[in-house]
Coordinates of C-alpha atoms in Angstrom, one line a residue:
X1 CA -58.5 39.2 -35.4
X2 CA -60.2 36.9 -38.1
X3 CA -59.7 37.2 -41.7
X4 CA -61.6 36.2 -44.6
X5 CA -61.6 33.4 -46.4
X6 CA -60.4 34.5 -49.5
X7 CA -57.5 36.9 -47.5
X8 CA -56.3 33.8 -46.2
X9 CA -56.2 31.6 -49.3
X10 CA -54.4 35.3 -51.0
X11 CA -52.2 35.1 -47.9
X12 CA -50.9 31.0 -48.6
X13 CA -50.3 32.1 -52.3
X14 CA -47.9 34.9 -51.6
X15 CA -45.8 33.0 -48.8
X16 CA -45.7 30.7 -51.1
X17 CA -44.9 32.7 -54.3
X18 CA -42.1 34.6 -51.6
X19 CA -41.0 32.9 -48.7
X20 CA -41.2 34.4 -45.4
X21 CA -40.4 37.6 -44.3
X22 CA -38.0 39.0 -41.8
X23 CA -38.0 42.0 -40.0
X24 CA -38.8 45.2 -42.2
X25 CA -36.1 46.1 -44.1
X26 CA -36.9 49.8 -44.8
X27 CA -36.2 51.2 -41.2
X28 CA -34.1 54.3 -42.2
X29 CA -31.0 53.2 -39.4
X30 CA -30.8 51.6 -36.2
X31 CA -32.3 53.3 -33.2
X32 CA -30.8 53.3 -29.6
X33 CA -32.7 52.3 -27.3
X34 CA -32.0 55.7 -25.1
X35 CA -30.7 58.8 -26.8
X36 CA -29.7 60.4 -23.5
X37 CA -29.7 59.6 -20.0
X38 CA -32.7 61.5 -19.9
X39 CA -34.8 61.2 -22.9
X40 CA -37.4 58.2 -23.0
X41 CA -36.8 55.2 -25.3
X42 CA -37.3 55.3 -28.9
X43 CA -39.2 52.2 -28.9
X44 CA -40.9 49.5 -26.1
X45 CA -38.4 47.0 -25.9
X46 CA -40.1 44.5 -28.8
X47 CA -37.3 43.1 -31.1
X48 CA -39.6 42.4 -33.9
X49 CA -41.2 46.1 -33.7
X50 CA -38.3 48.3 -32.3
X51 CA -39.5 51.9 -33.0
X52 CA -42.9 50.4 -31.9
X53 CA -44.2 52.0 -28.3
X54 CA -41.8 54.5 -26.3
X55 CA -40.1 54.0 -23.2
X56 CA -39.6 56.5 -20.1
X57 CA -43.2 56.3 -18.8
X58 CA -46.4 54.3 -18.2
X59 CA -49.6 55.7 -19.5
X60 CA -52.9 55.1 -17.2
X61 CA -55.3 56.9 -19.1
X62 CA -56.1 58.0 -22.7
X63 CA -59.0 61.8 -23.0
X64 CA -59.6 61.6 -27.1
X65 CA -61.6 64.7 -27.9
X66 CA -62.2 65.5 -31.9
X67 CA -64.2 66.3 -34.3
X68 CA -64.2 64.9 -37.8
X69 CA -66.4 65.8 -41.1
X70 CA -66.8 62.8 -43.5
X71 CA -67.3 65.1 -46.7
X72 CA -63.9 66.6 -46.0
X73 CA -62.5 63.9 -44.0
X74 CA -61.2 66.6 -41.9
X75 CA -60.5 65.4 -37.8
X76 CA -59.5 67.7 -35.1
X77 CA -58.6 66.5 -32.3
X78 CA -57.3 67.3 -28.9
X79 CA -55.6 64.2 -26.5
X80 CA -54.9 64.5 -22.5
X81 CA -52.4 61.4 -21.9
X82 CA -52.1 60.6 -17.7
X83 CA -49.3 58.5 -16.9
X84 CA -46.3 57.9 -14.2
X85 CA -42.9 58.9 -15.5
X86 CA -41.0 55.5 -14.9
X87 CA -37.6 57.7 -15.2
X88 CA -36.3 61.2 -15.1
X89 CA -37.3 62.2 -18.1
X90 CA -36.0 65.5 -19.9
X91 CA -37.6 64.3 -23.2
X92 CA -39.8 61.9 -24.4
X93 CA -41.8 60.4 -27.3
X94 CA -45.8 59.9 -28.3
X95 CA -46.6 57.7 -31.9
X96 CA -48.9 59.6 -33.9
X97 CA -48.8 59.3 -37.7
X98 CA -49.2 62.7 -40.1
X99 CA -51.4 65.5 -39.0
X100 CA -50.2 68.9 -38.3
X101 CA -49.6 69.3 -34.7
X102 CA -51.1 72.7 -33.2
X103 CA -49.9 72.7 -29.3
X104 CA -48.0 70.1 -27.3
X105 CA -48.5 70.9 -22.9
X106 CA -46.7 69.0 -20.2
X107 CA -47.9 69.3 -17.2
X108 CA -49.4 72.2 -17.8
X109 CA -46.8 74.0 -19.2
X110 CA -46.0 74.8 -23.1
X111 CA -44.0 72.4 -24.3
X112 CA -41.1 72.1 -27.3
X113 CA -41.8 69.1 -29.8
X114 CA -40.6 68.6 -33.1
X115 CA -41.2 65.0 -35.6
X116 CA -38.7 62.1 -36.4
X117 CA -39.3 59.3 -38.8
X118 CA -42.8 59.1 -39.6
X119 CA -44.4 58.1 -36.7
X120 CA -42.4 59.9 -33.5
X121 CA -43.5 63.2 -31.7
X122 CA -40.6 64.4 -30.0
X123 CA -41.5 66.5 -26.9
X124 CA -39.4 68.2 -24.1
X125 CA -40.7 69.6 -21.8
X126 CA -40.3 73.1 -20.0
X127 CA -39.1 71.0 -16.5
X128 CA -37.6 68.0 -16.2
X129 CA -40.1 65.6 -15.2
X130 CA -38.9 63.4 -11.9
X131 CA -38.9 59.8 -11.7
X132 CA -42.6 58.4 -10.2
X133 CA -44.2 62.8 -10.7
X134 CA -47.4 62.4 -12.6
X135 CA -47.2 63.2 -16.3
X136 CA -49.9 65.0 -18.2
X137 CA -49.4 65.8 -21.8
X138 CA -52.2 67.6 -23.8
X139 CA -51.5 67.4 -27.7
X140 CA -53.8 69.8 -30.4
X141 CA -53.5 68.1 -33.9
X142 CA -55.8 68.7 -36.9
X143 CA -55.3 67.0 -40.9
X144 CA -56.6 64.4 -43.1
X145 CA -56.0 60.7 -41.4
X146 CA -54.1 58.3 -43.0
X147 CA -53.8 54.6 -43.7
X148 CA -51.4 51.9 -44.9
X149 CA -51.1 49.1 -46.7
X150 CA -47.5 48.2 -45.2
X151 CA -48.8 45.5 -42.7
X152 CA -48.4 42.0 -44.3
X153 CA -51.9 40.7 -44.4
X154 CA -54.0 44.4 -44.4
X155 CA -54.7 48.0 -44.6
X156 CA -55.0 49.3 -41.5
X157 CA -55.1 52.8 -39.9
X158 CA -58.2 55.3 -40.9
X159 CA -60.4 53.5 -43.1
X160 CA -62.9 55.3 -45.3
X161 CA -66.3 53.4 -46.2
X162 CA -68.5 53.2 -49.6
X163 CA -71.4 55.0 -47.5
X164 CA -68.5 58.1 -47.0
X165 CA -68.4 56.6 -43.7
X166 CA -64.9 56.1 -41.4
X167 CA -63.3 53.9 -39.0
X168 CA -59.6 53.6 -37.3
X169 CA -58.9 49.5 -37.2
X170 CA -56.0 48.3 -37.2
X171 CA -53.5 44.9 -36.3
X172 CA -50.5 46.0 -34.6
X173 CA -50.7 49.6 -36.0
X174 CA -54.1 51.9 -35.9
X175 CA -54.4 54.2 -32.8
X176 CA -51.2 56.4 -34.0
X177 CA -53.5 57.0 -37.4
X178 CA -56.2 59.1 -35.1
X179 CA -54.4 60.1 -31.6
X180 CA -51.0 60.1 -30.0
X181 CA -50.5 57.2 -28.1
X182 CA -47.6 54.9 -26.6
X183 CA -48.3 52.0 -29.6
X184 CA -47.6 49.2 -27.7
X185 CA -49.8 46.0 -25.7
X186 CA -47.1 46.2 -22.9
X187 CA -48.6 49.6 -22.0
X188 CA -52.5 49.2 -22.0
X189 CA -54.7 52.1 -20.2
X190 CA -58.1 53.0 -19.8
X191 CA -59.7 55.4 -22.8
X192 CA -61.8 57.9 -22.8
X193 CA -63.8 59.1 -26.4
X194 CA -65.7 62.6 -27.3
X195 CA -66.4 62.5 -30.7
X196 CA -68.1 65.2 -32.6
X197 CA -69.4 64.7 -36.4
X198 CA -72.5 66.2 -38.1
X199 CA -75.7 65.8 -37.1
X200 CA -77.4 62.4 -39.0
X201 CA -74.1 60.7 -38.6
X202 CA -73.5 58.6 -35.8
X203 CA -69.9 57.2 -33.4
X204 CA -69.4 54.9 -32.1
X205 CA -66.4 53.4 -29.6
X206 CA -65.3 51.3 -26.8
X207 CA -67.2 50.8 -23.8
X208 CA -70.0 52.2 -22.4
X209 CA -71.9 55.7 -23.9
X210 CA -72.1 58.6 -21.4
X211 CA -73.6 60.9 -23.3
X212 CA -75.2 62.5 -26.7
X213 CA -76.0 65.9 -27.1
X214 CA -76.7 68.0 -30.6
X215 CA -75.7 71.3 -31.3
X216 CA -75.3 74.1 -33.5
X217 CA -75.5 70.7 -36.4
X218 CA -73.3 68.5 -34.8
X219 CA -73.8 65.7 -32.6
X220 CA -71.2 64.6 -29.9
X221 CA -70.4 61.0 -28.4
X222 CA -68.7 60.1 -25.3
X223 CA -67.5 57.1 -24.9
X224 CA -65.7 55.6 -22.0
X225 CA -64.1 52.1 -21.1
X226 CA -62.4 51.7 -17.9
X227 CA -61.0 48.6 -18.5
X228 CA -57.2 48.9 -19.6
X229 CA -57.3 48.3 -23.2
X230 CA -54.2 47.8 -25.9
X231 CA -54.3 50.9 -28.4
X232 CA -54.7 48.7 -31.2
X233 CA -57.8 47.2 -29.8
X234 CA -59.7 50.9 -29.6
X235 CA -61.3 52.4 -32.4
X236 CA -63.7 55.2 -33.3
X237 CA -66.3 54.1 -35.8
X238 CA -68.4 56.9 -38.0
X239 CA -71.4 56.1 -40.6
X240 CA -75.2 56.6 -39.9
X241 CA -75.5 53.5 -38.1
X242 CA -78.5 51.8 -37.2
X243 CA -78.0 51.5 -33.1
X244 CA -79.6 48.9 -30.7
X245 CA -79.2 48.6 -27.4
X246 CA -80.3 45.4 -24.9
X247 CA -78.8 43.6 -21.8
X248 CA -77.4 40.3 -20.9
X249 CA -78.8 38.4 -18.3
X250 CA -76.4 39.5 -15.8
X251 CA -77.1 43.2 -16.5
X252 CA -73.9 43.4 -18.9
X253 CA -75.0 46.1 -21.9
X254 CA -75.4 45.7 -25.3
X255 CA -74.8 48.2 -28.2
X256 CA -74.4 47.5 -31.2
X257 CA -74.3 49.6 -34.3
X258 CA -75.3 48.3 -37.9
X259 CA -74.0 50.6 -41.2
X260 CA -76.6 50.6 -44.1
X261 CA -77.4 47.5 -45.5
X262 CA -76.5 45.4 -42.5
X263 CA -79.3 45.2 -40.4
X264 CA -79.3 41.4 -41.3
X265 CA -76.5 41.0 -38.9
X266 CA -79.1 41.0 -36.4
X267 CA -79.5 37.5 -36.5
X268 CA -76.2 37.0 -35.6
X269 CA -76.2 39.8 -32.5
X270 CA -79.1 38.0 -31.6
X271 CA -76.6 35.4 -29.8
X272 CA -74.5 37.4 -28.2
X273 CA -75.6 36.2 -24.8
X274 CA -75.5 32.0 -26.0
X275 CA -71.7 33.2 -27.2
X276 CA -70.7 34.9 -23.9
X277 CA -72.2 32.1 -21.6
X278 CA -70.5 29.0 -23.5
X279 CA -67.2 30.8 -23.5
X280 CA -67.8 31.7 -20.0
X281 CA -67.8 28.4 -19.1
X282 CA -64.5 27.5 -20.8
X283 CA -62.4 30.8 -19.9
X284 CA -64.6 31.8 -16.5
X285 CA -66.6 35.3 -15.8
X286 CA -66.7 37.8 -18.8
X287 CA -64.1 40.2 -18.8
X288 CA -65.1 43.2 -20.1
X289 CA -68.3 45.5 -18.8
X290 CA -69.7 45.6 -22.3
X291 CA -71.1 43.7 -25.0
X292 CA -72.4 44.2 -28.9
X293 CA -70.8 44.6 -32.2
X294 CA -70.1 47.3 -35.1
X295 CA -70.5 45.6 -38.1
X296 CA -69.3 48.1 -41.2
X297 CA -70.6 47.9 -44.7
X298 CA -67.6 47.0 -46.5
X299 CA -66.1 43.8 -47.3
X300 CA -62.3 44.8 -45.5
X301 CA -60.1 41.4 -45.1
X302 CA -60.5 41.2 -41.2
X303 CA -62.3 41.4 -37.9
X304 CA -61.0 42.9 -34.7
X305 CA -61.5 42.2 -31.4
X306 CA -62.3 46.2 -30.3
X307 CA -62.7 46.2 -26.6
X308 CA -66.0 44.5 -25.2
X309 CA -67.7 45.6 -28.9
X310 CA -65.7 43.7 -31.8
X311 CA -65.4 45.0 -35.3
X312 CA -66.9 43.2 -38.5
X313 CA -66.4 43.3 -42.4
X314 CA -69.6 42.4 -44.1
X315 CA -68.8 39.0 -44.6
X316 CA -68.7 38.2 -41.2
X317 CA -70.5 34.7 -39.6
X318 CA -71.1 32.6 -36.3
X319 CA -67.6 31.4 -36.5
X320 CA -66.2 35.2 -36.7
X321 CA -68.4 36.4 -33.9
X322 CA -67.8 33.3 -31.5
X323 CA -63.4 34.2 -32.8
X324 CA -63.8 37.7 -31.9
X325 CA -65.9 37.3 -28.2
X326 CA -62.9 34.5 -27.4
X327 CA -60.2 37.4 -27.8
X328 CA -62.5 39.5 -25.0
X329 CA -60.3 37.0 -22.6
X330 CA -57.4 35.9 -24.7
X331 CA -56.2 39.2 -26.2
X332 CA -57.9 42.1 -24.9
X333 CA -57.9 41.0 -21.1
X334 CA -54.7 39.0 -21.1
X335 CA -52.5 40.5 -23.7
X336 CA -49.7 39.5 -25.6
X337 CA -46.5 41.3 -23.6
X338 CA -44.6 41.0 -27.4
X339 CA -45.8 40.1 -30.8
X340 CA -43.9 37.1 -30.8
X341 CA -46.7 35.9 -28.2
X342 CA -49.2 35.9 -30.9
X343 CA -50.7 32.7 -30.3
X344 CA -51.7 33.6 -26.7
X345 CA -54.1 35.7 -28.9
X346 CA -55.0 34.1 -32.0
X347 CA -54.6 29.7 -31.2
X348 CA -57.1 30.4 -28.0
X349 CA -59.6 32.6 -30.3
X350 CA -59.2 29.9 -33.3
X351 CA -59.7 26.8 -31.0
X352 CA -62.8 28.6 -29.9
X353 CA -64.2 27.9 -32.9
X354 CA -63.6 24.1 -32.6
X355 CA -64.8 23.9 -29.2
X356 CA -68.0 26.2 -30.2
X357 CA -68.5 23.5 -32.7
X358 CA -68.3 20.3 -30.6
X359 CA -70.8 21.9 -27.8
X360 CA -73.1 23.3 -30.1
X361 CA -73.0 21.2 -33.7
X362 CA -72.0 17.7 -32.2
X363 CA -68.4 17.6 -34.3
X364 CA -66.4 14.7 -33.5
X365 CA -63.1 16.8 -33.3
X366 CA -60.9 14.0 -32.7
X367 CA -62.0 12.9 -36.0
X368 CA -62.1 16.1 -37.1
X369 CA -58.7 16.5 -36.2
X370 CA -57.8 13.0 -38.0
X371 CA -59.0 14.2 -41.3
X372 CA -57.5 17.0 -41.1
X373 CA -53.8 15.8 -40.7
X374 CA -54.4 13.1 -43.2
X375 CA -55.7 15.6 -45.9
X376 CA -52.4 18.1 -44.9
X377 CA -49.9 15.9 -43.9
X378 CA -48.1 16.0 -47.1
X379 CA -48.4 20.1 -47.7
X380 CA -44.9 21.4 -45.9
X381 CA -45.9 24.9 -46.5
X382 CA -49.0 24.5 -44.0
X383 CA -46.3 23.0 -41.1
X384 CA -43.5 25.4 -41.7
X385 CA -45.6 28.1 -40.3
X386 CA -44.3 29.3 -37.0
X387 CA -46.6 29.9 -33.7
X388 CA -44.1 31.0 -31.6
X389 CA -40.7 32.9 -33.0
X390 CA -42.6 33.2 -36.2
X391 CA -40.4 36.7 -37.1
X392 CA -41.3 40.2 -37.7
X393 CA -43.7 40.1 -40.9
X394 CA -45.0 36.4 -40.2
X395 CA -47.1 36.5 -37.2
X396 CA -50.2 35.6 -38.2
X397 CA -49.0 32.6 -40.3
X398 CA -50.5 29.5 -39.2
X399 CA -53.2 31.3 -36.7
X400 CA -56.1 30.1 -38.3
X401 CA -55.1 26.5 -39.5
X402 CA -52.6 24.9 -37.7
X403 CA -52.9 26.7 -34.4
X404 CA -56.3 24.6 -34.1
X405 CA -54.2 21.2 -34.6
X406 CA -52.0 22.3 -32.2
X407 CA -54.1 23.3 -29.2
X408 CA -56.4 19.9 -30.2
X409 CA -53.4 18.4 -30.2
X410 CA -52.6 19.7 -26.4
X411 CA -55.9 19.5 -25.0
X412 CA -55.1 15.4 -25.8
X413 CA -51.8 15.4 -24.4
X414 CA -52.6 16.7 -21.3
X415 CA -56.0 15.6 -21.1
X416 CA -59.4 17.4 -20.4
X417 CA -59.1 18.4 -17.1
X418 CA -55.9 19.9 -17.2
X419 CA -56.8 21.6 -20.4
X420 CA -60.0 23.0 -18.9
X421 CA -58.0 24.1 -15.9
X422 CA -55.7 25.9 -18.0
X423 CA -58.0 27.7 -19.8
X424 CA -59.8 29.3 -16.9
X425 CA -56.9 29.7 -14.5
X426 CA -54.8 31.3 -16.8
X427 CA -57.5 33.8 -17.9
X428 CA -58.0 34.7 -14.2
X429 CA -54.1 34.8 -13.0
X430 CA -53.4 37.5 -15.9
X431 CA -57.2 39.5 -16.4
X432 CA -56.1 42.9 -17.5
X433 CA -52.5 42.3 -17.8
X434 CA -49.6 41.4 -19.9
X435 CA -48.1 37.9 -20.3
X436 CA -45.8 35.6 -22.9
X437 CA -46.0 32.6 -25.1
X438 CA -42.9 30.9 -22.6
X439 CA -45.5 31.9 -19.4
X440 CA -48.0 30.3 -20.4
X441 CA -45.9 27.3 -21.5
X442 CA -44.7 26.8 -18.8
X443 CA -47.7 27.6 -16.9
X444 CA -49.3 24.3 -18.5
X445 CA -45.9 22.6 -17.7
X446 CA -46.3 22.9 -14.0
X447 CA -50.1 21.6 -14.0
X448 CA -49.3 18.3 -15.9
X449 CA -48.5 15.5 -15.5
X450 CA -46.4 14.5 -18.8
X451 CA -43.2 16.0 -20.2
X452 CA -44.3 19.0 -22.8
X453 CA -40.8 21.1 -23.6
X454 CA -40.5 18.8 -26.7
X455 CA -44.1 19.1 -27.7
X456 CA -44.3 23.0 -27.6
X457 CA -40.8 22.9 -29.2
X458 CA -42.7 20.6 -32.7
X459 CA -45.5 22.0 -32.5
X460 CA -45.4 25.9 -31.7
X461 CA -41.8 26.1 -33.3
X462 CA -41.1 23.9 -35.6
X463 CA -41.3 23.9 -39.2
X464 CA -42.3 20.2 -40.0
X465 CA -45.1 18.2 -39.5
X466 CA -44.7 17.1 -35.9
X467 CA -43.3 12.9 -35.0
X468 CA -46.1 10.5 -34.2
X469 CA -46.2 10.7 -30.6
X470 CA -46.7 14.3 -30.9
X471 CA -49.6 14.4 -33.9
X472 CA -51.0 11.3 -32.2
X473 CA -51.2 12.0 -28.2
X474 CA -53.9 10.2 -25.9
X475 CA -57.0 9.4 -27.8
X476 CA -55.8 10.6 -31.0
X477 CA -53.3 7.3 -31.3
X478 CA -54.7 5.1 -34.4

């Protein structure tokens, strides 16, 4: 995720107007983790998000069928969820957020559901479902989608555009706005789109079109990434995009999808291949099996990194779009296992940037780096944010500023080779999986050759400017 400039500098007035947050304190009560020995968990097991993600199962695949009309911002939809019960399971939960539910079937069978809080569909089936038996649950929904502004830096969910357009986008919340969906990084799955809208408008997804066909004045979409993707990086997008489609070198394709009045953007699709093939060469091969970029009319306050085709605001630049291909490794194909782990996503994606900068512009960022602490060093609010254990609320604080100093400061300590190392190795070891913020340190750890557990401790969780030897490592020393 990037955001804008002027988000950010919004962003450092209100932490410093309020302080940090904690976690939300609106929840209605505590939740058990299980209700019954049988019934799934309420929740994924993430202490900062606990009614985040449900327990009892492990989804493999997501089928999203709807239709949607932007003049009366009406969807219908219709989701097939395959996964592997992971317990006997007499009951269990699905995230979805408003809409009226039609028809919930388990395994083929009608099933009982009713709603709790205001994200949790409740379903039990009509026969126990056995520990490691396939579970297939079909869910008919139809209403007006929602968003909200809840989230600490944005509003996220189902996003309506100046053009009439829409578009579900979202950092940790989104998917639940459109389909019902285990809301959690710890259980990614492949995803599957068929999205129908009038004929003249256009939508787009994840992964790679499989079909279009018009009828009767509609036009349907099917999108299809195989790739296991976190909910919150799919997304539908809907306006009467401008589409273009070319290859990479290696045979990789393109789309991407321009709303009125961004065709400019072009310029900046235009190196998609030069962006893929520098940060190639720092993380390794390209994860994903698609390329492009949607880039939406209005001026929102973020960018996502949607799976193999990122997501842009209007004001979006280089530095966004070389941010945005860096999470295609560090986010998307290894993904945070719990949103304390944030900088696995956000520090690698940030420092991107810098590195992007020395290959390509010639910046000194040793110097770069120097200027930098002397111009901060005296502002406690920039070093009291939090990369690691940051709390519920706070944990994109410091992603885009300090998290570069940090992982500049790193790369010195342990030198380039190690660093380089790092950065492909670890990439590789977890491609399409989950991993933590204490993984990876100690992942680093084993490859070095210098003592880090008080480094990560300054930088990554403290709250002060870090001691000399630690803001000054190897070729930073004065």
């Amino acid at each position: 995720m990037t955001f804008s400039p002027q988000r950010l500098l919004l962003c450092c007035l209100a932490l410093t107007l309020t302080g940090c947050t904690g976690p939300a304190d609106d929840a209605e009560e505590p939740l058990p983790t299980v209700t019954k020995p049988f019934h799934g968990a309420v929740g994924a097991g993430d202490p900062y998000y606990p009614t985040q993600g449900n327990g009892g199962y492990d989804v493999r695949g997501y089928d999203i069928d709807i239709s949607y009309n932007p003049n009366s911002q009406h969807l219908k939809g219709e989701a097939t969820i395959t996964a592997t019960a992971t317990q006997q399971l007499s009951r269990f939960n699905l995230d979805l957020r408003g809409f009226d539910v039609k028809s919930v079937f388990v395994n083929g069978d009608r099933a009982a559901f009713t709603r709790m809080r205001e994200h949790e569909l409740v379903i039990t089936p009509a026969k126990r479902v056995e520990n490691g038996e396939e579970l297939v649950t079909r869910v008919r929904y139809s209403g007006k989608p929602t968003s909200t502004d809840e989230d600490e830096l944005a509003t996220v969910g189902w996003l309506t555009t100046s053009s009439g357009g829409s578009y579900a986008l979202g950092e940790p919340h989104s998917a639940s706005f459109w389909y019902p969906v285990n809301e959690t990084p710890r259980d990614k799955a492949t995803f599957r789109l068929s999205a129908r809208v009038p004929e003249g408008w256009v939508a787009v997804s994840i992964g790679k079109q499989k079909s279009k066909r018009t009828e009767d004045g509609w036009t349907t979409y099917t999108w299809e990434d195989t790739n296991p993707a976190a909910s919150y990086v799919t997304t539908v997008a809907i306006d009467k995009f401008t589409v273009e489609r070319s290859r990479l070198d290696d045979g990789t394709p393109v789309l991407s999808a321009y709303a009125p009045g961004q065709e400019s953007k072009r310029e900046l699709e235009a190196r998609n291949g030069e962006i893929i093939d520098f940060l190639s060469s720092k993380f390794g091969p390209y994860p994903q099996d698609t390329a492009g970029g949607i880039y939406m009319s209005d001026s929102i306050s973020f960018a996502l990194e949607t799976q193999g085709r990122p997501t842009y605001a209007s004001w979006a630049d280089l530095d966004t779009v070389v941010h945005e291909y860096a999470h295609q490794w560090y986010g998307n194909s290894v993904t945070i296992e719990s949103w304390s782990d944030m900088c696995l996503n956000e520090c690698f994606a940030s420092y991107s940037e810098w590195l992007w900068a020395e290959a390509k512009q010639g910046m000194d960022l040793d110097q770069y780096y120097l200027n930098k602490v002397d111009e901060l060093a005296g502002d406690d609010s920039f070093w009291a944010d939090k990369l690691h254990k940051m709390g519920a609320g706070n944990e994109f604080d410091g992603m885009y500023g300090k998290s570069k100093l940090a992982m500049h400061a790193l790369r010195r300590k342990v030198g380039d080779d190690v660093f380089d190392q790092v950065l492909r190795e670890w990439a590789r070891e977890h491609r399409h999986s989950n991993a933590s913020w204490p993984e990876f340190e100690r992942f680093v750890s084993d490859r070095a050759d210098v003592e880090l557990a008080e480094f990560f401790d300054v930088w990554f969780r403290g709250e002060e400017i870090p001691p000399d030897e630690h803001l000054y490592p190897g070729t930073l020393r004065p």
